[in-house]
Coordinates of C-alpha atoms and ligand atoms in Angstrom, one line a residue:
M1 CA 0.0 -0.2 0.0
S2 CA 1.0 3.5 -0.6
N3 CA 1.1 6.7 1.6
R4 CA -2.4 7.5 -0.1
H5 CA -3.6 5.6 3.1
I6 CA -2.6 8.2 5.7
E7 CA -3.5 11.3 3.4
H8 CA -6.3 13.2 4.9
S9 CA -9.0 14.9 3.2
D10 CA -8.9 18.8 2.5
Q11 CA -10.7 19.4 5.6
T12 CA -8.8 20.5 8.8
C13 CA -8.7 17.8 11.5
L14 CA -11.2 19.7 13.8
D15 CA -14.0 19.9 10.8
R16 CA -13.3 16.1 9.8
C17 CA -13.7 15.1 13.3
E18 CA -16.9 17.1 13.6
T19 CA -18.3 15.4 10.5
V20 CA -16.9 11.4 10.6
R21 CA -18.3 9.0 13.2
I22 CA -17.6 9.9 16.6
W23 CA -17.7 6.6 19.1
T24 CA -18.7 8.4 22.3
D25 CA -21.0 6.1 25.1
L26 CA -23.4 5.1 23.0
R27 CA -25.0 8.6 23.5
F28 CA -24.3 10.1 20.0
K29 CA -24.6 8.8 16.2
E30 CA -23.1 10.9 13.5
E31 CA -23.2 9.8 10.2
Y32 CA -19.9 9.3 9.1
V33 CA -18.5 10.9 5.8
S34 CA -17.9 8.0 3.0
D35 CA -15.6 9.6 0.5
H36 CA -14.3 6.8 -0.7
S37 CA -10.7 7.4 0.6
A38 CA -9.0 4.7 2.1
L39 CA -8.8 6.6 5.2
D40 CA -12.4 6.3 5.6
A41 CA -12.4 2.8 4.5
L42 CA -9.9 1.9 7.4
D43 CA -12.5 3.5 9.9
E44 CA -14.9 1.3 8.2
I45 CA -13.0 -1.7 8.7
H46 CA -12.3 -0.6 12.5
D47 CA -15.7 -0.6 13.4
R48 CA -16.6 -3.3 11.9
I49 CA -14.0 -5.0 14.0
L50 CA -15.4 -3.5 16.9
W51 CA -19.0 -4.8 15.8
L52 CA -17.6 -8.2 15.2
S53 CA -15.3 -9.0 18.3
T54 CA -17.8 -7.8 20.4
S55 CA -20.5 -9.6 18.7
I56 CA -18.4 -13.0 19.0
I57 CA -18.3 -12.3 23.3
H58 CA -21.6 -11.2 23.3
H59 CA -23.1 -14.3 21.3
A60 CA -21.5 -16.5 23.9
N61 CA -22.7 -15.2 27.1
R62 CA -26.4 -13.8 26.0
V63 CA -27.4 -15.9 23.3
R64 CA -25.8 -18.8 22.6
P65 CA -28.0 -22.0 25.0
N66 CA -26.0 -22.5 28.4
R67 CA -27.2 -25.2 29.9
S68 CA -24.8 -25.0 33.0
G69 CA -25.8 -21.5 33.5
L70 CA -22.1 -21.0 34.0
K71 CA -20.4 -17.9 33.3
V72 CA -18.9 -17.9 29.5
G73 CA -16.9 -14.7 29.6
G74 CA -14.9 -12.9 27.3
H75 CA -13.1 -9.2 27.4
Q76 CA -15.1 -6.9 25.4
A77 CA -13.4 -3.8 26.7
S78 CA -10.2 -5.2 26.4
C79 CA -10.9 -5.9 22.7
A80 CA -12.5 -2.5 22.2
S81 CA -9.0 -0.8 23.6
I82 CA -6.9 -2.4 20.7
A83 CA -9.5 -2.7 18.0
S84 CA -8.1 0.7 16.1
I85 CA -4.2 -0.4 16.8
M86 CA -4.7 -4.2 15.3
T87 CA -6.5 -2.4 12.3
A88 CA -3.7 -0.3 11.3
L89 CA -1.3 -2.9 11.9
W90 CA -2.8 -5.6 9.8
F91 CA -4.5 -3.4 6.9
H92 CA -1.0 -1.3 6.4
E93 CA 1.6 -2.3 8.1
L94 CA 2.1 -5.9 8.2
R95 CA 3.7 -8.1 5.8
A96 CA 3.8 -11.9 5.5
E97 CA 6.9 -12.7 6.8
D98 CA 5.8 -10.7 10.1
R99 CA 4.9 -12.5 13.3
V100 CA 2.8 -11.3 15.8
S101 CA 1.9 -12.3 19.4
I102 CA -1.5 -10.6 20.2
K103 CA -2.2 -9.8 23.9
P104 CA -4.3 -12.7 25.2
H105 CA -8.0 -10.7 25.7
A106 CA -7.9 -9.6 22.2
G107 CA -8.0 -12.9 20.8
P108 CA -11.8 -12.0 19.5
V109 CA -10.6 -8.8 17.6
W110 CA -7.8 -11.3 16.1
H111 CA -10.8 -13.9 15.4
A112 CA -12.9 -11.0 13.8
I113 CA -10.1 -9.8 11.2
N114 CA -9.8 -14.0 10.5
Y115 CA -13.4 -13.7 9.7
L116 CA -13.3 -10.6 7.5
F117 CA -10.3 -12.4 5.6
G118 CA -13.1 -15.4 5.0
E119 CA -10.9 -17.9 6.8
L120 CA -13.6 -18.2 9.5
D121 CA -17.0 -18.6 8.7
D122 CA -20.5 -18.1 10.6
E123 CA -21.0 -21.0 12.4
Q124 CA -17.3 -20.7 13.9
M125 CA -18.4 -17.1 15.0
T126 CA -20.6 -18.6 17.6
T127 CA -18.4 -20.6 19.0
L128 CA -16.3 -18.6 21.6
R129 CA -15.0 -20.8 24.8
E130 CA -17.1 -23.8 23.4
F131 CA -15.4 -27.1 23.4
G132 CA -13.4 -27.3 19.9
G133 CA -14.6 -23.6 19.0
L134 CA -12.6 -20.5 19.1
Q135 CA -10.4 -20.0 22.1
S136 CA -10.9 -16.7 24.3
Y137 CA -6.9 -16.3 24.0
P138 CA -5.0 -16.5 20.7
S139 CA -3.8 -20.4 20.4
R140 CA -1.2 -21.9 17.8
T141 CA -3.0 -25.3 18.4
K142 CA -6.4 -25.2 19.1
D143 CA -7.7 -22.0 17.2
P144 CA -9.2 -23.0 13.7
V145 CA -6.4 -20.3 12.6
P146 CA -3.3 -20.9 14.4
A147 CA -1.8 -17.9 15.8
D148 CA 1.9 -17.4 15.4
Y149 CA 2.2 -17.0 19.3
S150 CA -0.2 -18.7 21.6
T151 CA -1.2 -16.0 24.6
G152 CA -3.0 -16.2 27.9
S153 CA -0.5 -15.9 31.0
V154 CA -0.2 -12.1 31.1
G155 CA 3.7 -11.3 30.2
I156 CA 4.6 -14.3 28.8
G157 CA 3.5 -13.7 25.2
A158 CA 5.0 -10.3 25.1
T159 CA 8.1 -11.7 24.9
A160 CA 7.7 -14.9 23.1
P161 CA 8.4 -13.3 20.1
I162 CA 12.0 -11.6 21.4
W163 CA 12.7 -15.7 21.3
G164 CA 11.3 -16.3 18.4
A165 CA 13.6 -13.7 16.6
V166 CA 16.5 -15.8 18.1
A167 CA 15.1 -18.9 17.3
R168 CA 14.5 -17.9 13.3
R169 CA 17.9 -16.1 13.1
Y170 CA 19.5 -19.3 14.6
V171 CA 18.0 -21.3 11.9
D172 CA 18.5 -18.6 9.1
S173 CA 22.4 -18.2 9.9
S174 CA 23.1 -21.8 10.6
L175 CA 20.7 -24.2 8.5
R176 CA 18.3 -23.1 6.3
D177 CA 17.8 -19.7 4.2
I178 CA 14.7 -18.2 5.8
G179 CA 14.9 -14.6 6.0
T180 CA 13.6 -12.6 8.7
G181 CA 10.7 -10.3 9.5
R182 CA 9.3 -8.1 12.0
Q183 CA 8.1 -9.8 15.2
Y184 CA 5.3 -7.9 16.7
S185 CA 4.2 -8.0 20.4
L186 CA 0.6 -6.7 20.9
V187 CA 1.0 -5.9 25.2
G188 CA -1.8 -4.9 27.5
D189 CA 0.3 -2.1 29.6
A190 CA -0.3 -4.3 33.1
E191 CA 1.6 -7.1 31.3
L192 CA 4.6 -4.7 31.9
D193 CA 4.0 -5.4 35.5
E194 CA 5.2 -8.7 34.8
G195 CA 8.9 -9.0 36.1
A196 CA 9.4 -11.6 32.9
V197 CA 9.1 -8.4 30.6
W198 CA 11.8 -6.6 32.2
E199 CA 14.3 -9.9 32.2
A200 CA 13.7 -10.1 28.6
V201 CA 14.1 -6.5 27.4
N202 CA 17.2 -6.3 29.2
D203 CA 18.9 -9.0 27.9
P204 CA 22.2 -7.3 26.4
G205 CA 21.4 -9.7 23.0
V206 CA 17.9 -8.2 22.6
K207 CA 19.1 -5.0 21.6
H208 CA 20.2 -6.3 18.4
L209 CA 17.2 -7.2 17.2
G210 CA 15.8 -4.6 14.9
E211 CA 13.0 -7.1 13.9
I212 CA 11.3 -6.4 17.6
V213 CA 8.6 -4.1 17.4
W214 CA 6.4 -4.0 20.9
I215 CA 3.0 -1.9 20.5
I216 CA 1.7 -1.5 24.1
D217 CA -1.8 -0.9 24.6
L218 CA -1.5 2.2 27.1
N219 CA -5.0 1.9 28.7
R220 CA -3.9 2.6 32.4
Q221 CA -6.1 -0.5 33.4
S222 CA -5.1 -3.8 34.7
L223 CA -8.0 -6.1 35.8
D224 CA -9.2 -4.3 39.1
R225 CA -8.2 -0.6 38.7
V226 CA -6.6 2.2 37.2
V227 CA -3.1 2.0 37.6
P228 CA -2.4 5.3 39.7
D229 CA 0.8 6.7 38.5
I230 CA 1.1 8.6 35.1
A231 CA 3.9 6.0 34.3
A232 CA 4.3 6.5 30.7
G233 CA 8.2 8.5 31.1
R234 CA 9.0 5.8 33.5
I235 CA 8.2 2.7 30.9
E236 CA 9.9 5.1 28.0
A237 CA 13.1 5.6 29.9
T238 CA 13.4 1.7 31.2
F239 CA 12.9 1.0 27.4
E240 CA 15.3 3.5 26.3
A241 CA 18.0 2.5 29.0
A242 CA 17.8 -1.1 27.4
G243 CA 18.4 0.6 24.2
W244 CA 15.5 0.6 22.0
Q245 CA 14.0 2.9 19.9
V246 CA 10.3 4.4 21.8
I247 CA 7.6 5.9 19.9
T248 CA 5.0 7.9 21.9
V249 CA 1.7 7.7 20.5
K250 CA -0.5 10.0 23.0
F251 CA -2.7 12.4 21.4
G252 CA -5.0 11.7 18.3
R253 CA -5.3 14.8 15.5
L254 CA -8.4 16.3 17.0
L255 CA -6.9 17.3 20.6
E256 CA -3.7 18.1 18.8
D257 CA -5.3 20.7 16.7
L258 CA -7.6 22.0 19.5
F259 CA -3.7 22.5 21.4
A260 CA -2.6 24.9 18.5
R261 CA -5.7 27.0 19.7
E262 CA -5.4 29.8 21.7
G263 CA -6.2 28.4 25.1
G264 CA -4.9 24.9 23.9
D265 CA -1.5 25.0 26.0
A266 CA -3.8 25.5 28.9
L267 CA -5.9 22.3 27.5
R268 CA -2.5 20.5 26.9
R269 CA -0.8 21.4 30.5
R270 CA -4.5 20.1 32.1
I271 CA -4.4 16.7 30.4
L272 CA -1.0 16.2 30.8
T273 CA -1.0 16.9 34.4
M274 CA -4.2 15.2 35.8
S275 CA -3.8 11.7 37.4
N276 CA -5.0 8.6 35.8
P277 CA -7.9 8.3 38.1
E278 CA -8.8 11.7 37.1
Y279 CA -8.3 11.1 33.5
Q280 CA -10.7 8.2 33.4
R281 CA -13.3 10.1 35.8
I282 CA -13.7 12.5 33.3
L283 CA -14.2 10.0 30.5
R284 CA -17.2 9.2 32.2
C285 CA -18.6 12.8 32.2
S286 CA -21.5 14.4 30.3
A287 CA -20.6 17.4 28.3
D288 CA -22.1 20.0 30.9
E289 CA -20.0 18.0 33.6
L290 CA -16.6 18.4 31.7
R291 CA -17.4 22.4 31.2
T292 CA -17.1 22.5 34.8
R293 CA -14.7 19.9 35.5
L294 CA -11.7 20.9 32.7
P295 CA -10.9 24.1 34.1
G296 CA -10.9 23.0 37.4
E297 CA -12.2 24.6 40.7
A298 CA -10.4 27.6 42.0
G299 CA -7.8 26.3 44.4
S300 CA -7.9 23.1 42.8
E301 CA -5.2 21.2 40.5
G302 CA -6.8 22.4 37.8
D303 CA -7.7 25.8 38.9
G304 CA -10.3 27.5 36.7
D305 CA -10.0 30.9 38.0
S306 CA -6.8 31.3 37.2
E307 CA -5.6 32.9 33.7
S308 CA -4.8 29.0 32.1
G309 CA -8.1 28.1 33.7
Q310 CA -9.9 31.1 31.8
A311 CA -8.2 30.5 28.6
L312 CA -9.3 26.2 29.1
R313 CA -12.6 27.5 29.6
A314 CA -13.1 29.8 26.6
L315 CA -11.8 27.2 24.4
I316 CA -14.0 24.5 25.3
S317 CA -17.0 27.0 25.2
D318 CA -16.4 27.3 21.5
L319 CA -16.7 23.4 20.9
D320 CA -20.2 21.7 20.6
D321 CA -20.8 18.8 23.0
A322 CA -20.1 16.2 20.5
T323 CA -16.9 17.7 19.3
L324 CA -15.9 18.2 23.0
L325 CA -16.9 14.8 24.3
A326 CA -15.1 13.2 21.2
A327 CA -12.0 15.5 21.8
I328 CA -11.4 14.4 25.9
R329 CA -10.9 10.9 24.4
N330 CA -9.0 11.5 21.4
L331 CA -6.0 9.3 22.3
G332 CA -3.4 9.0 19.6
G333 CA -4.3 4.8 19.8
H334 CA -7.6 5.1 18.4
D335 CA -6.7 7.6 15.5
I336 CA -5.6 5.4 12.9
P337 CA -3.6 7.8 10.6
T338 CA -1.4 9.1 13.9
L339 CA -0.9 5.2 14.4
L340 CA 0.3 4.5 10.7
E341 CA 2.6 7.8 10.9
A342 CA 3.9 6.3 14.3
F343 CA 4.5 2.7 12.7
A344 CA 6.2 4.8 9.5
Q345 CA 8.8 5.7 11.7
I346 CA 9.8 2.2 13.0
D347 CA 13.7 1.8 12.9
D348 CA 14.5 -1.6 12.0
S349 CA 18.3 -1.6 13.7
C350 CA 16.8 -1.6 17.0
P351 CA 14.3 -2.9 18.9
T352 CA 11.0 -0.5 18.9
A353 CA 8.3 0.0 21.6
V354 CA 5.1 2.1 20.3
I355 CA 3.7 3.3 23.3
A356 CA 0.1 4.2 22.5
Y357 CA -2.5 5.7 24.7
T358 CA -5.9 4.0 24.4
I359 CA -9.1 4.1 26.5
K360 CA -10.3 0.7 27.6
G361 CA -14.1 -0.7 26.3
F362 CA -13.4 2.5 23.4
G363 CA -16.8 2.9 22.0
L364 CA -18.7 1.0 24.4
P365 CA -20.9 2.1 27.2
S366 CA -18.3 0.7 29.8
S367 CA -15.7 3.1 28.0
G368 CA -13.0 4.0 30.7
H369 CA -14.5 2.5 34.1
P370 CA -12.3 0.9 36.3
Q371 CA -14.5 -2.0 36.4
N372 CA -14.9 -2.8 32.9
H373 CA -12.7 -5.4 32.5
S374 CA -15.0 -8.7 32.2
A375 CA -17.9 -5.5 31.5
L376 CA -20.7 -7.6 29.0
I377 CA -23.1 -5.0 26.9
D378 CA -26.6 -5.9 27.7
A379 CA -29.1 -6.5 25.1
D380 CA -30.2 -2.9 24.6
E381 CA -26.7 -1.8 24.8
Y382 CA -26.1 -4.2 22.2
S383 CA -28.9 -3.1 19.8
A384 CA -27.9 0.4 19.9
L385 CA -24.3 -0.6 19.4
A386 CA -25.8 -2.4 16.4
E387 CA -27.8 1.0 14.9
L388 CA -24.5 3.0 15.2
S389 CA -22.3 0.3 13.4
G390 CA -25.2 0.1 10.8
Q391 CA -25.4 -4.0 11.3
D392 CA -27.7 -5.9 12.2
P393 CA -28.2 -7.5 15.9
Q394 CA -30.3 -10.6 14.7
A395 CA -27.9 -11.5 11.9
P396 CA -24.1 -10.5 13.2
W397 CA -21.9 -12.0 10.9
S398 CA -21.1 -9.9 7.8
R399 CA -17.9 -9.5 5.5
F400 CA -17.6 -6.5 3.1
D401 CA -18.6 -6.2 -0.6
P402 CA -15.3 -6.6 -2.1
D403 CA -16.3 -3.9 -4.7
T404 CA -16.3 -1.7 -2.0
P405 CA -13.0 0.4 -0.4
A406 CA -13.2 -1.4 2.8
G407 CA -13.8 -4.8 0.5
R408 CA -10.8 -3.5 -2.0
I409 CA -8.2 -3.1 1.4
L410 CA -9.4 -6.5 2.6
A411 CA -8.4 -8.2 -0.6
E412 CA -5.0 -6.1 -1.0
T413 CA -4.2 -7.2 2.6
A414 CA -5.2 -11.0 2.2
Q415 CA -3.2 -11.2 -0.8
R416 CA 0.3 -9.3 0.7
L417 CA -0.2 -11.5 4.1
A418 CA -0.5 -14.9 2.2
R419 CA 2.4 -17.2 3.0
P420 CA 3.7 -19.4 0.9
E421 CA 3.0 -23.4 2.0
F422 CA 6.2 -25.0 3.9
A423 CA 7.1 -28.3 4.2
P424 CA 9.1 -29.2 7.5
A425 CA 12.5 -30.6 6.7
A426 CA 12.9 -34.2 6.7
P427 CA 14.3 -35.1 9.9
V428 CA 18.0 -36.8 10.0
E429 CA 18.9 -40.5 10.9
L430 CA 19.8 -40.1 14.5
P431 CA 23.0 -42.6 15.4
R432 CA 21.5 -45.6 17.6
D433 CA 24.9 -46.1 19.6
L434 CA 27.8 -43.4 20.2
E435 CA 30.1 -46.4 21.1
R436 CA 31.1 -45.7 24.6
T437 CA 30.5 -47.8 27.4
H438 CA 30.1 -45.7 30.9
K439 CA 31.6 -47.4 33.6
G440 CA 31.7 -46.1 37.4
T441 CA 30.2 -43.5 38.9
S442 CA 29.9 -39.8 37.3
S443 CA 27.7 -37.2 37.1
S444 CA 24.9 -36.6 34.8
Q445 CA 26.3 -33.1 33.8
A446 CA 29.6 -34.8 32.9
A447 CA 27.6 -37.3 30.8
L448 CA 26.0 -34.8 28.8
G449 CA 28.9 -32.9 28.2
R450 CA 30.5 -36.4 26.7
V451 CA 27.6 -37.4 24.8
L452 CA 27.6 -33.6 22.9
M453 CA 30.8 -34.7 22.1
D454 CA 30.7 -38.0 21.0
L455 CA 28.1 -36.9 19.0
S456 CA 30.1 -34.3 17.2
R457 CA 32.5 -36.9 16.1
Q458 CA 30.1 -40.1 15.3
S459 CA 27.2 -38.0 13.8
P460 CA 28.2 -34.2 13.1
E461 CA 25.0 -34.2 10.8
T462 CA 23.1 -34.8 13.9
A463 CA 25.4 -32.5 15.8
R464 CA 24.9 -29.7 13.6
R465 CA 20.8 -29.8 14.5
V466 CA 21.4 -29.4 18.4
V467 CA 21.5 -26.3 20.2
T468 CA 22.7 -25.8 23.8
V469 CA 21.0 -22.8 26.0
S470 CA 22.5 -22.1 29.5
P471 CA 21.5 -19.1 31.8
D472 CA 25.4 -18.6 32.7
V473 CA 26.1 -22.4 33.6
S474 CA 27.8 -23.7 30.8
S475 CA 31.0 -24.2 32.1
T476 CA 29.7 -25.7 35.3
T477 CA 27.5 -28.2 33.8
N478 CA 30.1 -29.6 31.9
L479 CA 29.8 -27.6 28.5
G480 CA 32.8 -26.3 28.0
G481 CA 34.3 -29.0 25.3
W482 CA 31.3 -28.5 23.3
V483 CA 30.7 -24.7 23.5
N484 CA 34.6 -24.8 22.2
K485 CA 33.8 -27.0 19.7
V486 CA 30.7 -25.6 18.1
G487 CA 30.9 -21.7 19.5
V488 CA 28.7 -19.4 20.9
W489 CA 25.8 -18.1 18.9
S490 CA 25.5 -14.4 18.9
A491 CA 23.6 -12.0 16.6
D492 CA 26.8 -9.8 16.2
A493 CA 30.5 -11.3 15.6
A494 CA 32.5 -10.3 18.6
Q495 CA 36.2 -10.4 19.0
N496 CA 37.3 -13.2 21.3
W497 CA 40.1 -11.1 23.3
F498 CA 41.5 -13.9 25.7
A499 CA 41.9 -16.1 22.0
D500 CA 45.8 -16.0 22.5
D501 CA 45.6 -16.1 26.5
A502 CA 47.3 -19.8 27.4
E503 CA 45.6 -19.5 30.7
T504 CA 41.9 -19.4 29.0
I505 CA 40.4 -22.8 28.7
L506 CA 36.8 -21.9 27.8
Q507 CA 37.2 -20.6 24.6
W508 CA 34.0 -17.8 23.8
N509 CA 34.1 -17.2 20.6
E510 CA 31.0 -15.4 18.9
S511 CA 29.4 -15.7 15.8
A512 CA 25.9 -16.0 13.6
Q513 CA 27.4 -19.9 13.2
G514 CA 27.7 -21.0 16.9
Q515 CA 25.4 -23.5 18.6
H516 CA 25.4 -22.9 22.2
M517 CA 23.3 -19.5 23.7
E518 CA 24.2 -18.2 26.5
L519 CA 21.7 -16.1 28.8
G520 CA 22.4 -14.2 32.0
I521 CA 21.1 -15.9 35.3
A522 CA 17.3 -15.2 33.8
E523 CA 15.6 -18.7 34.0
T524 CA 12.3 -17.2 32.5
N525 CA 13.9 -16.0 29.6
L526 CA 15.4 -19.5 29.3
V527 CA 12.3 -20.9 29.0
G528 CA 11.1 -18.6 26.6
L529 CA 13.8 -19.4 24.5
L530 CA 14.0 -23.1 24.5
G531 CA 10.3 -22.9 23.8
E532 CA 10.9 -21.0 20.8
L533 CA 13.8 -23.2 19.3
G534 CA 11.6 -26.1 19.7
A535 CA 8.9 -24.8 17.7
T536 CA 11.2 -23.8 14.9
W537 CA 10.5 -27.0 13.1
S538 CA 6.9 -25.4 12.8
R539 CA 7.6 -22.0 12.4
C540 CA 10.4 -21.5 10.1
S541 CA 8.8 -21.5 6.7
P542 CA 10.6 -19.9 3.8
S543 CA 8.6 -17.1 4.1
G544 CA 10.1 -16.3 6.9
Ligands
TPP601 C1 0.4 -14.4 34.9 C2 -0.9 -13.9 34.6 N1 -1.6 -13.1 35.9 C3 -2.9 -12.9 36.1 C4 -3.5 -13.1 34.8 C5 -5.2 -12.4 35.4 N2 -5.2 -11.1 34.3 C6 -5.8 -11.1 33.3 S1 -5.9 -9.6 32.5 C7 -5.5 -9.1 34.0 C8 -4.9 -7.4 33.5 C9 -4.6 -7.2 32.5 O1 -4.2 -5.6 31.9 P1 -4.1 -5.3 30.8 O2 -2.5 -6.0 29.9 O3 -3.9 -4.2 30.9 O4 -4.7 -5.5 29.6 P2 -6.1 -4.6 29.3 O5 -7.2 -5.8 29.6 O6 -6.3 -3.7 30.2 O7 -5.6 -4.0 27.5 C10 -4.9 -9.9 34.7 C11 -4.3 -9.6 36.4 C12 -3.3 -13.8 34.2 N3 -4.0 -13.9 33.2 N4 -1.9 -14.3 33.5
MG602 MG1 -4.6 -2.2 30.4

């Protein structure tokens, strides 16, 4: 696709936002301008994805017969939070050779995308959490369309593509020319509380993996609460300190446009300095309440009687209710052109974290409410959403006509993302006997070291398929001989400064041809890397 997809119409942002569909708490219905531009088509695709993902969960909980009466579940608010990010990613940025790990609770968004591509049929859309049906969390083995990465345990899916990238590079440099592609993680912001995330980000080898792109859905909400701090600065600094590029997508075009007006500085300062819980609270306000709360009361943090409070009041008094409500929730993670501009800045020479500000439940009645994690819309709200989306609540599954702009983007994307058929390599013949008789007592570690050395002598072809991994215990687990023989794998070759030192027994020769991988004392990283190396047989197709 070309840049035309991020071109705006001739209208100013504000005019445009006044006329296009404004998602608020189902209290406003604005017709959106269908000017047949690609941008409008992307908006339309987003709206359909929001509708379908909400419907998948709605059907499982409120329509499908439920003999046990037990809760089925699913997370409409978590899906709504990331639907725009996934629309921008899939329908503009993603390539066939890329791989994506999707935040667990966004499974239905991904099912909706697969449905639009025609990879799922209407009946499958009614099977969320049924035995053999669509999985609530993306699965490589249990979903009808296999996910690139299985996710579910919060925090673990975020790091999997790092180890997937290492495993793919290993295969590419050592065994089979499979190229590379970006490795995306779509990460919930509360996943960053998980220690394993920082264990992986800080691994010294990771800063060399330019194919890593994390897109963080910064909705400031976890399961139970609004995260108290404005933590984005800390998150940005932590990624930067680890050698990552950081791109922050904070505001959408409507807010940016307001910031440029008289009183705009005061509005920006007010939004930037209010606490996360206060911001979430004002997302739940009517336009009238906003007109009082935004400038703030005298003596409060946002002092409405101060000069800036008055400027802010004057600015928002010029806005009609719908625009004011749209503006306060106009965060960059829901503004597709802003996201596309951010994606265009990704520098593939180092890992990237795109921090996208979003609203949990965007476009749903529970939008921004601290307790919306498991909230399900009721039948009336579903009907209202159907009306807003131009959809039929009785027949919710529908795709785009191929002759519409959205249908054409769908077809182009399906073609772009098609992956070639992949035949796994034939397994090598394993030797039955390494011709060693074990005598006496010895440790299993010593036996492992000997087996690896014997293997490299008796069956070099088999040994070429062996990769060892250690969290800083190679020498103490008797891998020294093996490491000396096969070398240490590294994305970048490094000089061995002790190669000429007579006292050095363990030779640390790093190159992309090495077969031993060394990590720091970080056992979750170890398990993640082992898992991805073990999955290369099915992942590492010639398409990358
Ligand atoms: C290891 C682990 N701990 C706890 C949970 C329970 N849990 C599920 S979702 C969630 C919060 C997720 O918040 P976030 O990642 O920000 O996603 P959001 O729904 O806000 O997009 C928690 C704690 C889990 N699934 N896995
Ligand atoms: Mg969150």
